XYZ file of C-alpha atoms in Angstrom:
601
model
C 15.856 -24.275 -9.593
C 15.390 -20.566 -8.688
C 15.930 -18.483 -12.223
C 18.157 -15.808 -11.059
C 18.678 -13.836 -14.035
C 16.760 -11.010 -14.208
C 17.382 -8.807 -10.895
C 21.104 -9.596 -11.019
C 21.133 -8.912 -15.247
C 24.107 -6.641 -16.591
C 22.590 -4.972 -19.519
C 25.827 -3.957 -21.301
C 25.023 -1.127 -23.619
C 21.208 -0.718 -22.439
C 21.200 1.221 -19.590
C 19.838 4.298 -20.596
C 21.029 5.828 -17.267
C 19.668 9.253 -16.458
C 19.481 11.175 -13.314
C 15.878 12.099 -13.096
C 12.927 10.965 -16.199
C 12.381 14.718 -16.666
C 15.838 14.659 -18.455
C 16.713 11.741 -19.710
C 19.783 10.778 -22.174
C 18.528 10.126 -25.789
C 18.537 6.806 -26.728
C 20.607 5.864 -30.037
C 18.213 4.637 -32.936
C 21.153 2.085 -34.260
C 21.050 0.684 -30.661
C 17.583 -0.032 -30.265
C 16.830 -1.178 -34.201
C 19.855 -3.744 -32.904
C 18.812 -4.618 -29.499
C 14.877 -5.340 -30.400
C 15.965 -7.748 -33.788
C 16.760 -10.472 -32.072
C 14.825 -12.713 -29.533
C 17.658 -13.427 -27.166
C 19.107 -9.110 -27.069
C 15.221 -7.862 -27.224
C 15.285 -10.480 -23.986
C 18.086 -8.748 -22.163
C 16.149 -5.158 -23.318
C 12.781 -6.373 -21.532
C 15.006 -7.451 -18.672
C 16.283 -3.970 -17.929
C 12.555 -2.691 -16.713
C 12.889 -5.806 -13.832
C 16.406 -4.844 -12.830
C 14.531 -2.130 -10.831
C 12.493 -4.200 -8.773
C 16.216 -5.031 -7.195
C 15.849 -1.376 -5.855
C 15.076 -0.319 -2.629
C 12.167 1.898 -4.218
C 10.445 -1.328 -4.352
C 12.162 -4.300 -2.580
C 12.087 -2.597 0.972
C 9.699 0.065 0.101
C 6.752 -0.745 -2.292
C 6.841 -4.566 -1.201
C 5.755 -4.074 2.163
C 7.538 -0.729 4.493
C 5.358 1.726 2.631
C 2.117 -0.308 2.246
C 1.090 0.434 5.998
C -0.764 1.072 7.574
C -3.937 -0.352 7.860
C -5.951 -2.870 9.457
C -4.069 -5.647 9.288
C -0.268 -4.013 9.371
C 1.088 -1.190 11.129
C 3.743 0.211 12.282
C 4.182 3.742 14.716
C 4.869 6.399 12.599
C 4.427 9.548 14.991
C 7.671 8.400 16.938
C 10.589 9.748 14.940
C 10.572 12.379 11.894
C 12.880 10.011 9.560
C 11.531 9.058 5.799
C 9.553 6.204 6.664
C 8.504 7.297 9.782
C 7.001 10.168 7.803
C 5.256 8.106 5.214
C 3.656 5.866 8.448
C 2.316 8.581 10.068
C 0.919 10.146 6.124
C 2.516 13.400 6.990
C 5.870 13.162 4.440
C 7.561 16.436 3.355
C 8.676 16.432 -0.435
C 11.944 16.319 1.175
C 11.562 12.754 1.854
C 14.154 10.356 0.489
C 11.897 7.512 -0.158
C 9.408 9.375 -1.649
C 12.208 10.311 -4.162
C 13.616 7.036 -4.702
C 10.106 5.617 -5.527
C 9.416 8.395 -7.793
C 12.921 8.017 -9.738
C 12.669 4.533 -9.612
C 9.320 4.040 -11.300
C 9.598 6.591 -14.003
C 13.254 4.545 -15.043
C 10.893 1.872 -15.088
C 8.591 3.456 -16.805
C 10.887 4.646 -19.386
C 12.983 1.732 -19.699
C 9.169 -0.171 -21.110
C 8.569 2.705 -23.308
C 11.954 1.766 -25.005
C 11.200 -1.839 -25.282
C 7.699 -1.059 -26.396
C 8.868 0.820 -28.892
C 11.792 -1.109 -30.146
C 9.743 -4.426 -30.473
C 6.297 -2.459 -32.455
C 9.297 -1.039 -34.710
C 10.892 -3.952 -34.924
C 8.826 -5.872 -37.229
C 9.606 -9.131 -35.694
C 5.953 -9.088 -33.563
C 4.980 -10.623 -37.248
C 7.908 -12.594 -38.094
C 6.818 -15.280 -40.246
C 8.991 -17.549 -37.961
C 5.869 -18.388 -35.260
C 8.047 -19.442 -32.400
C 9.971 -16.312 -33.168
C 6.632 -13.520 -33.490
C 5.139 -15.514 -30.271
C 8.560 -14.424 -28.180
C 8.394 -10.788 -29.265
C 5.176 -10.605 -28.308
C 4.814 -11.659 -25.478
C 8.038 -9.302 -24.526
C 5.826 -7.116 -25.476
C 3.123 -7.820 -22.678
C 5.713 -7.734 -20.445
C 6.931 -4.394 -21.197
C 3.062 -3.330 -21.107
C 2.223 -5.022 -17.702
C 4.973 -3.951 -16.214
C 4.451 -0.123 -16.776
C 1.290 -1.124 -16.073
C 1.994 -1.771 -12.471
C 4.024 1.611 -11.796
C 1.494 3.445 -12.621
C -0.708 2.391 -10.851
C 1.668 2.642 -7.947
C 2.554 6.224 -8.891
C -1.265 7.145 -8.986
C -2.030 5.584 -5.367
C 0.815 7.549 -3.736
C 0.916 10.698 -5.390
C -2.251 11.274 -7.421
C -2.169 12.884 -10.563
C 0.855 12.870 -12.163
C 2.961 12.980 -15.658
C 1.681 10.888 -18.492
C 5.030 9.629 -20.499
C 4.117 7.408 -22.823
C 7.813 7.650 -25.579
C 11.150 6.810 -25.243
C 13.327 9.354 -24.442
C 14.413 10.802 -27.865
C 15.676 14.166 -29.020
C 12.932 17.159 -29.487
C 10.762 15.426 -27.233
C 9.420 17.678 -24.233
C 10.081 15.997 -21.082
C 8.779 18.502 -18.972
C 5.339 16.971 -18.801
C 2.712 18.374 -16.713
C 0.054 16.140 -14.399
C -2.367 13.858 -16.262
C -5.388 12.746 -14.793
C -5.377 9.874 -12.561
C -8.401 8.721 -14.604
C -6.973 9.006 -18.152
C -3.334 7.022 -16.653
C -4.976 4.080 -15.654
C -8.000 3.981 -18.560
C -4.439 4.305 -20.982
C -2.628 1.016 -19.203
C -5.957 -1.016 -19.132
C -6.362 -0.186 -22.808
C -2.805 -0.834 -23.585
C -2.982 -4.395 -21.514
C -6.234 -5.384 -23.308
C -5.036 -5.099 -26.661
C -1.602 -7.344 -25.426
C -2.932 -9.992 -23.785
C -4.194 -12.387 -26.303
C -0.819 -12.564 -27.778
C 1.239 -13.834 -24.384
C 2.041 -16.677 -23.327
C 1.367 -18.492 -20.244
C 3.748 -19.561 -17.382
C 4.139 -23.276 -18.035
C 5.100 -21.726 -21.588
C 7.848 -20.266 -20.865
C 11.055 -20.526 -19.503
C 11.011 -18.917 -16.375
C 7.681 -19.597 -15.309
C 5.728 -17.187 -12.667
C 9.325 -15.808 -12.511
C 8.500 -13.170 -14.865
C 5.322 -11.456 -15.940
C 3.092 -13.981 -18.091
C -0.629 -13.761 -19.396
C -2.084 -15.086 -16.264
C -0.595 -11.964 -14.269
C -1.498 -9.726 -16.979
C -5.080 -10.729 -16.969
C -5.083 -10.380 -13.079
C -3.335 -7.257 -13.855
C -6.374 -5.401 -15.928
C -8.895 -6.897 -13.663
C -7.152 -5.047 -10.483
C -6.101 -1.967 -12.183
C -10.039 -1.761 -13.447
C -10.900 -2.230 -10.066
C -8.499 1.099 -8.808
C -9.855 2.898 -12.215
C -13.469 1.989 -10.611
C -13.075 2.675 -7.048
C -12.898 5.765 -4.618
C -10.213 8.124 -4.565
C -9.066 11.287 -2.674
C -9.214 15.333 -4.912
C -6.965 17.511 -4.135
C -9.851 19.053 -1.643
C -9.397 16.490 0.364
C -12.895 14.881 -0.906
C -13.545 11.389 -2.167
C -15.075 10.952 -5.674
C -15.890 7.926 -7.749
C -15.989 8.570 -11.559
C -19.790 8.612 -13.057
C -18.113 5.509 -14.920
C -17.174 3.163 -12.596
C -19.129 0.244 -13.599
C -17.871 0.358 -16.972
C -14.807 -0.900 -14.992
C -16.063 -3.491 -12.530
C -17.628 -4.743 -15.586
C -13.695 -4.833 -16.909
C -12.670 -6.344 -14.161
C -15.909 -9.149 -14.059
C -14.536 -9.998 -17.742
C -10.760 -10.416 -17.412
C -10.911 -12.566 -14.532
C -13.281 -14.603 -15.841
C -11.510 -14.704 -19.015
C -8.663 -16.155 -16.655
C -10.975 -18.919 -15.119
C -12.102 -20.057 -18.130
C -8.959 -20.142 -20.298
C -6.479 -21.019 -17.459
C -8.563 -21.857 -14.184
C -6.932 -24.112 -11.762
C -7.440 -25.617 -8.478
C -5.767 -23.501 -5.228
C -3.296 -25.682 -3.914
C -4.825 -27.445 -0.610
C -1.830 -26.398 1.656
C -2.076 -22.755 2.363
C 1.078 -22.488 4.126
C 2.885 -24.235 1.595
C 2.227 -21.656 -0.929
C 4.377 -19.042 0.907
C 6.728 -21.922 2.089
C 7.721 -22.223 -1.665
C 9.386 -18.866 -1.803
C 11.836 -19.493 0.888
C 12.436 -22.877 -0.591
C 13.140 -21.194 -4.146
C 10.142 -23.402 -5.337
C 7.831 -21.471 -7.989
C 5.395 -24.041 -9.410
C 3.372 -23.129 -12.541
C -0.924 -23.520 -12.344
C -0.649 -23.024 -8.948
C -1.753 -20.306 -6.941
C 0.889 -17.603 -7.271
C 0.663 -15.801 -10.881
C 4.118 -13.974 -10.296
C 6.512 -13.026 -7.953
C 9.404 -10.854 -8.329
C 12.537 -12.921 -8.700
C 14.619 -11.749 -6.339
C 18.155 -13.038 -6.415
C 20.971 -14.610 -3.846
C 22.166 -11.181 -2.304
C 18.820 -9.499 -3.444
C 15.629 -8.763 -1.774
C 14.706 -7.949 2.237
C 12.078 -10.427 2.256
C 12.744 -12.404 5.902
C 14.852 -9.039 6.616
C 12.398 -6.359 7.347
C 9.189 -8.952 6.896
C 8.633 -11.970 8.203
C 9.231 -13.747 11.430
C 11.818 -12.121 13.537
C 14.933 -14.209 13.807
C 17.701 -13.138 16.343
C 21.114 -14.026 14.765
C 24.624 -12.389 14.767
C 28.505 -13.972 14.810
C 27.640 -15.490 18.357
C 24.359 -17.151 17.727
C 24.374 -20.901 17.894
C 22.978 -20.301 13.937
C 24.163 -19.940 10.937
C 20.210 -18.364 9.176
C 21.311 -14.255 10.172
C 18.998 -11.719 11.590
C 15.918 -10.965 10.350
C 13.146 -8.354 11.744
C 9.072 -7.796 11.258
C 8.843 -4.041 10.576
C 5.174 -3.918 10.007
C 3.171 -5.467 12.862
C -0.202 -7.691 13.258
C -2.595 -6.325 15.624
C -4.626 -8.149 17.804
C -8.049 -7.244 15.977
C -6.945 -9.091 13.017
C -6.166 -12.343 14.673
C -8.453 -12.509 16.962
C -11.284 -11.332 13.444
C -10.251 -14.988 12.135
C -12.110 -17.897 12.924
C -10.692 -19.988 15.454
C -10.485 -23.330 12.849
C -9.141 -20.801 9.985
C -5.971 -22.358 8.557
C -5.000 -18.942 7.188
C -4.734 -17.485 10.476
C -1.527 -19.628 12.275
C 0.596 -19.245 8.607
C -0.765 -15.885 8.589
C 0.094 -14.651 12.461
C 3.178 -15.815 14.114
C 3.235 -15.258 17.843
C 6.824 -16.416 18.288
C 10.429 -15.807 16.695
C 13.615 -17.504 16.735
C 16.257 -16.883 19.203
C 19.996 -17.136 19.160
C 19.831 -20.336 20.156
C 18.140 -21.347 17.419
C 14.602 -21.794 19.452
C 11.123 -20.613 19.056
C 9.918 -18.573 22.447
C 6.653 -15.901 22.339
C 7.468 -12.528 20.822
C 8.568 -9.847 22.900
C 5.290 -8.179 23.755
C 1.742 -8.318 21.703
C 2.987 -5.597 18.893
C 5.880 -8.232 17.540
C 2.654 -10.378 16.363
C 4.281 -11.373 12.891
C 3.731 -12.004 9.333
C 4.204 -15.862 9.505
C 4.299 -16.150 5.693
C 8.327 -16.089 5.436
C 11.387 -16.392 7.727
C 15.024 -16.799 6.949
C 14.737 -20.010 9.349
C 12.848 -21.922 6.881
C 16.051 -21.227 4.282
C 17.047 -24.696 3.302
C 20.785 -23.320 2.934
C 21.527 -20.782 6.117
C 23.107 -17.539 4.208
C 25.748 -17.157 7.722
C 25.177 -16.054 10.922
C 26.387 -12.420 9.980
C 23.803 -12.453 7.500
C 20.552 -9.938 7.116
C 19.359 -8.280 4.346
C 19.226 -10.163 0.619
C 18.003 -13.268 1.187
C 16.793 -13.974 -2.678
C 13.594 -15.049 -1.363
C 10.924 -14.290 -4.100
C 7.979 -11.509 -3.597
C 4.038 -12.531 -4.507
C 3.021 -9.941 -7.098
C -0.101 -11.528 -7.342
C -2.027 -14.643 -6.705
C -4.884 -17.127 -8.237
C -7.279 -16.607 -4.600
C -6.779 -13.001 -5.564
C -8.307 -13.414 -8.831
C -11.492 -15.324 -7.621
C -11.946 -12.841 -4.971
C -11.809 -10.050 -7.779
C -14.365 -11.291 -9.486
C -16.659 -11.970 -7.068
C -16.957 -8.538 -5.984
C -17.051 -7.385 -9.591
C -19.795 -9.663 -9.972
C -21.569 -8.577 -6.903
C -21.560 -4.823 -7.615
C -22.434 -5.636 -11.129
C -25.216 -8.127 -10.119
C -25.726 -8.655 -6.680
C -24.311 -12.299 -4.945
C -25.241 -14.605 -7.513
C -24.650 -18.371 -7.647
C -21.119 -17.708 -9.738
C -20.421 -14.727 -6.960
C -20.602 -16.633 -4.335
C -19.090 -20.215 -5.768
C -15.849 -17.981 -6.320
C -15.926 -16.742 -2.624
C -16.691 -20.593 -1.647
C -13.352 -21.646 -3.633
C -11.104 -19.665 -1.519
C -12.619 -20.518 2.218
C -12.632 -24.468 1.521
C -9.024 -24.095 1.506
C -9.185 -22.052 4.666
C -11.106 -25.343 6.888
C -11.165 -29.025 6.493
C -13.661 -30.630 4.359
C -15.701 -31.785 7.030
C -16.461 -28.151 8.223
C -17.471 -27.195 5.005
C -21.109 -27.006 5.190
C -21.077 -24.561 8.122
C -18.164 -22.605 7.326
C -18.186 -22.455 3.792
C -21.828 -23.266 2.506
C -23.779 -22.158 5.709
C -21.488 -18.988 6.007
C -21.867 -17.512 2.208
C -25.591 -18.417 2.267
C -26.247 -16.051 5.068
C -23.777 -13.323 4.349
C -25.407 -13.554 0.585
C -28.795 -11.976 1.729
C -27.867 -8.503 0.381
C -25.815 -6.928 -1.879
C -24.283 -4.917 1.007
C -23.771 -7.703 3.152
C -21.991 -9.952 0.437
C -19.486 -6.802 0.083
C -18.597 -6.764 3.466
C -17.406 -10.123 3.609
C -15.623 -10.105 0.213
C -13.897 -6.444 2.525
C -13.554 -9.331 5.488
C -12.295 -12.488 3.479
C -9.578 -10.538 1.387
C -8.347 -9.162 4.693
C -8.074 -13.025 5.917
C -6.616 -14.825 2.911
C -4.041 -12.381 1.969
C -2.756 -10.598 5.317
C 0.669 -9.874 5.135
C 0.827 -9.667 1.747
C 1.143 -5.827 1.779
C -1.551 -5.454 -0.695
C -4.856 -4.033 2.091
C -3.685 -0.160 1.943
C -4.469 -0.479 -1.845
C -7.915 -2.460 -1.054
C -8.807 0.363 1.490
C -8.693 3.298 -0.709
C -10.368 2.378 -3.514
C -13.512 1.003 -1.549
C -13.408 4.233 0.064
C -13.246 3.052 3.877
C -9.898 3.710 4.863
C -10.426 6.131 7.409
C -13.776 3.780 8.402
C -11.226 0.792 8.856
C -9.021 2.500 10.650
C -10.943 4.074 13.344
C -12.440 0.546 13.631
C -9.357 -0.777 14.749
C -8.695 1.497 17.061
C -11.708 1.266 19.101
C -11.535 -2.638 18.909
C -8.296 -2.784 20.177
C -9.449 0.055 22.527
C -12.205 -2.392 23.428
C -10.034 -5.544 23.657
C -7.819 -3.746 25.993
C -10.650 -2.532 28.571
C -11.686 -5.746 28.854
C -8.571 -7.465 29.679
C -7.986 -5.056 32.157
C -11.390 -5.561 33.983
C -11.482 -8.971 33.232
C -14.623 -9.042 32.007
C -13.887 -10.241 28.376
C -13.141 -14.085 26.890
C -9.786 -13.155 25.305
C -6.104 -13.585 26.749
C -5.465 -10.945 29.070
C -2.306 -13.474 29.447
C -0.674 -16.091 27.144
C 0.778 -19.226 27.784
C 3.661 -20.736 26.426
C 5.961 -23.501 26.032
C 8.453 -25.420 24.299
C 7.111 -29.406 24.777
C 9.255 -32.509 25.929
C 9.478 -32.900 21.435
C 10.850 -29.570 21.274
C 7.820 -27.779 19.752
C 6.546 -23.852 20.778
C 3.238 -24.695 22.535
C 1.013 -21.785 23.207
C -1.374 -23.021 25.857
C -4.394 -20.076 24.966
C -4.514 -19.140 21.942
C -7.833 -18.351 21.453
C -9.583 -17.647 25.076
C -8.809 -16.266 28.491
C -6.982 -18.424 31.069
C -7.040 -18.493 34.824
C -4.513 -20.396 35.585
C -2.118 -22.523 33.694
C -2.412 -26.542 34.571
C 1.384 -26.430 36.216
C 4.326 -24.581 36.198
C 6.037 -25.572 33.285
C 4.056 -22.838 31.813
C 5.571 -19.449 30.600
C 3.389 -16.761 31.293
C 3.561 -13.372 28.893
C 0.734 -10.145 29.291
C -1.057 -10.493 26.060
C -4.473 -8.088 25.659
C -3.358 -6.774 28.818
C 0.052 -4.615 27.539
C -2.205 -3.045 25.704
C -3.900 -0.938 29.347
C -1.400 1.809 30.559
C -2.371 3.065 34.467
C -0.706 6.459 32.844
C -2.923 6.990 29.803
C -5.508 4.244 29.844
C -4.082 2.834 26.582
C -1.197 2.325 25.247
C 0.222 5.342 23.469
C 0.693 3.029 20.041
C -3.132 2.394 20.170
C -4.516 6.173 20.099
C -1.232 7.360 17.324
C -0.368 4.995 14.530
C -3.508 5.582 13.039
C -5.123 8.821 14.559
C -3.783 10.679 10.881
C -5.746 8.276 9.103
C -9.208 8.858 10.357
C -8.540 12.208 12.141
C -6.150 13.603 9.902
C -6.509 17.335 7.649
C -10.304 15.951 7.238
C -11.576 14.028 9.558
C -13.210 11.053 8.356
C -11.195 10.507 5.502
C -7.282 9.045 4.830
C -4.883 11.724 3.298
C -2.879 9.002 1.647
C -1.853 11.131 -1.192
C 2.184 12.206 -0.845
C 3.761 15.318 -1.907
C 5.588 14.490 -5.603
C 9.092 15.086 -4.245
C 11.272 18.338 -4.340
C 13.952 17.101 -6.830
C 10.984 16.381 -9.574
C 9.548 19.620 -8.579
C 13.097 21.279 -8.740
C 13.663 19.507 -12.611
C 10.257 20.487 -13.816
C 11.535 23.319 -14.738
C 7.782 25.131 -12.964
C 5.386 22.604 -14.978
C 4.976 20.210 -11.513
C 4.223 21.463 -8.238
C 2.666 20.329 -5.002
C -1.252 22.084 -4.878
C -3.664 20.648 -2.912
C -3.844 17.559 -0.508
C -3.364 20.295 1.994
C 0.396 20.773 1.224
């Protein structure tokens, strides 16, 4: 059964509401000596930092709308001036409301850790001669760690520099804090996991399994964080730098995972799409591949709302599984980068939806190409026709592939492809093609892209953009190697490319697709790989695929030369302005300590 307890959990008495962390309500002493002496209240206190995950600041926003674009989803930004619009098109005022809510939201996160961090070190029940009862506490004490953990790391890839809080809100404290050094944040949360860690517990030890933040995910956790503490990032001149230091913290990263595979290594479950499929079938298995996933509840959570497969529903469709939408699109250069006998690339890329009528037909145009991972339609129970948004299907926060392709690059940069570099990199494309094409596409293919250093990096760059597309997690990839702006332009001239072609017919690519629904009722695309003359008879639907993408107006279509043009050819050229404006209400409450220099603001 789906544990449903945290997003929806009623914290009576521990709210610690406050409008804004720059002034936030003291927090009684009596309440928190209370609510951190027992296992099952210090429970409910932990619970109160993943209550805000049920927020749009992060179950519409940080999941997936705000993690665009990139080379594997976009969406146009430079077509309306609205908040996310804004954020799409990396030209947000510090007006924007989802700037703010992110902010807000992650600094009540933020501070609702530091009070259960605090409460359970002042407890003195982390060493409670009762060893069932010192275990609990502390592993609600990783939890509390990881979790702030993860927003600020968030807060430091959208905004930068930014305030350091690091105590409870209590009375005499200044809460006016000024902007800490993206550098010092994330060396503090690595150093606070790290000395957490040993002390957790893993997910088949606990109750709620990869529902809730366990050792596994906090491992992952200070190998990826070391990995953004090692990588490129944008100064406030609009210059990327790399701190002198940064192997210190691939060499983090080459430890923690393999800490991971050693302690608690497992075997990727041999069904790809089944992995995602468990989500929508509120299935969360343990030593699997997923390490946690945000457990969003029935009436919770826009997963198969705005991502996913687009399903057309409403109170006259013949179906009862609501409407659900694909905000972030596929483009073409990403399926068509896969190879052809990739598993990944048919769970990854849908090139249908559902209609009201309950039946698959080929999206509406090629920009609908969708992230195949989750859909309302594969709901065992339908949540109503009138149904949209909360469909308590359950968010990857991280997975087991994600850890093997971690350390393989921190092994690489460390020490060039060796054998364990490139058996970790072989353990996540055997999945991706049946055993019997393993010696070419797994063997064969790592043994020649293993020649170099540089070459072995590009394919880690290529095979994390293959096994986790979708997944909302490539912006993040993208900056701190550094080649956003790179990766970008890319695109655009590929699809540029792609779409030349199809209009002179001189390329091997649908300029048309296909499609069908058979005599057995299944969505048949007839080429889905190559260029087609002619269908074989009539029964064939016939949709422009590559060639939507010409305009006899502009030569391209307008989506092609603008959802990305601020991203390579932005305030300077040649490199991503990412970095948003901290927004005006934080600036407002600062009281003059915060304000919004550089970036070209």
């Amino acid at each position: 059964m789906k544990i449903k307890h945290i997003i929806i959990a009623v914290i009576a008495g521990m709210s610690f509401s406050c409008d804004d962390f720059l002034e936030p309500e003291s927090i009684s002493t009596f309440d928190t000596n209370y609510i951190y002496s027992n296992v099952d209240d210090a429970r409910k206190g932990v619970n109160a930092i993943y209550a805000n995950f049920g927020q749009d600041a992060f179950r519409s926003r940080l999941s997936n709308n705000m993690a665009g674009n990139t080379d594997i989803e976009h969406q146009s930004g430079w077509t309306s001036s609205s908040d996310r619009y804004q954020i799409w098109d990396l030209n947000a005022l510090e007006t924007n409301r989802d700037l703010e809510i992110v902010w807000t939201y992650a600094y009540r996160s933020i501070r609702d850790a530091n009070i259960s961090i605090e409460g359970l070190r002042a407890s003195g029940k982390l060493e409670s001669t009762d060893v069932a009862e010192a275990k609990t506490m502390n592993h609600l004490l990783g939890e509390a760690v990881t979790l702030k953990a993860y927003w600020y790391s968030i807060l430091v890839y959208y905004f930068g520099d930014v305030p350091y809080v690091n105590e409870a809100p209590k009375a005499g404290l200044e809460f006016n804090l000024p902007k800490e050094d993206r550098n010092v944040i994330l060396s503090g949360v690595i150093e606070d996991m790290i000395e957490v860690e040993e002390k957790m517990l893993w997910a088949d030890q606990t109750p709620y399994g990869i529902e809730q933040v366990t050792r596994e995910y906090t491992l992952g956790m200070i190998a990826r964080i070391a990995l953004q503490r090692g990588g490129y990032y944008l100064q406030p001149d609009l210059s990327q730098t790399r701190s002198s230091d940064y192997l210190e913290y691939y060499q983090v990263a080459k430890n923690y995972t393999e800490k991971l595979m050693q302690l608690k290594d497992r075997a990727l479950p041999s069904d790809y799409r089944q992995v995602f499929l468990n989500q929508s079938k509120f299935i969360s298995p343990v030593n699997a591949d997923v390490l946690f996933e945000v457990p969003f509840a029935l009436g919770n959570g826009d997963v198969a709302w705005n991502i996913g497969i687009t399903v057309e529903g409403g109170p006259t469709a013949a179906h009862s599984f609501g409407s659900g939408n694909n905000y972030m699109a596929i483009p073409p250069t990403y399926y068509f980068s896969f190879d052809t006998l990739d598993t990944r690339r048919d769970v990854t890329c849908a090139l249908y939806k559902i209609n009201t009528n309950f039946e698959k037909e080929f999206v509406n145009g090629r920009t609908n190409i969708a992230q195949g991972k989750w859909s309302r339609s594969f709901l065992e129970n339908p949540p109503g026709a009138s149904s949209a948004k909360g469909t308590g299907i359950n968010w990857p926060m991280m997975r087991y592939a994600d850890v093997l392709l971690m350390f393989a690059e921190a092994e690489n940069e460390l020490n060039g492809p060796t054998v364990a570099a490139q058996e970790a990199l072989k353990r996540v494309r055997r999945r991706a093609f049946s055993d019997d094409l393993w010696g070419t596409r797994v063997d064969g293919y790592v043994a020649d892209i293993s020649a170099s250093k540089e070459s072995f990096f590009e394919a880690i760059v290529d095979e994390r953009a293959w096994e986790f597309g979708g997944e909302m997690i490539r912006k993040y990839e993208l900056i701190r190697w550094g080649n956003y702006a790179e990766k970008m332009e890319e695109t655009v001239e590929g699809l540029k490319e792609m779409a030349d072609e199809a209009f002179n017919g001189t390329g091997n690519l649908p300029d048309y697709m296909y499609w069908k629904v058979n005599e057995s009722g299944q969505f048949v695309l007839l080429n889905p790989n190559t260029r087609v003359v002619a269908p074989p008879d009539d029964t064939w639907n016939q949709v422009p695929f590559l060639l939507s993408m010409h305009s006899e107006t502009t030569q391209y279509q307008e989506w092609i030369t603008k959802d990305w043009a601020n991203y390579y050819n932005g305030p300077n050229p040649g490199v991503a302005r990412y970095i948003f404006p901290i927004p005006s209400t934080a600036i407002n409450n600062s009281q003059g300590t915060l304000t919004n220099d550089g970036y070209g603001f």
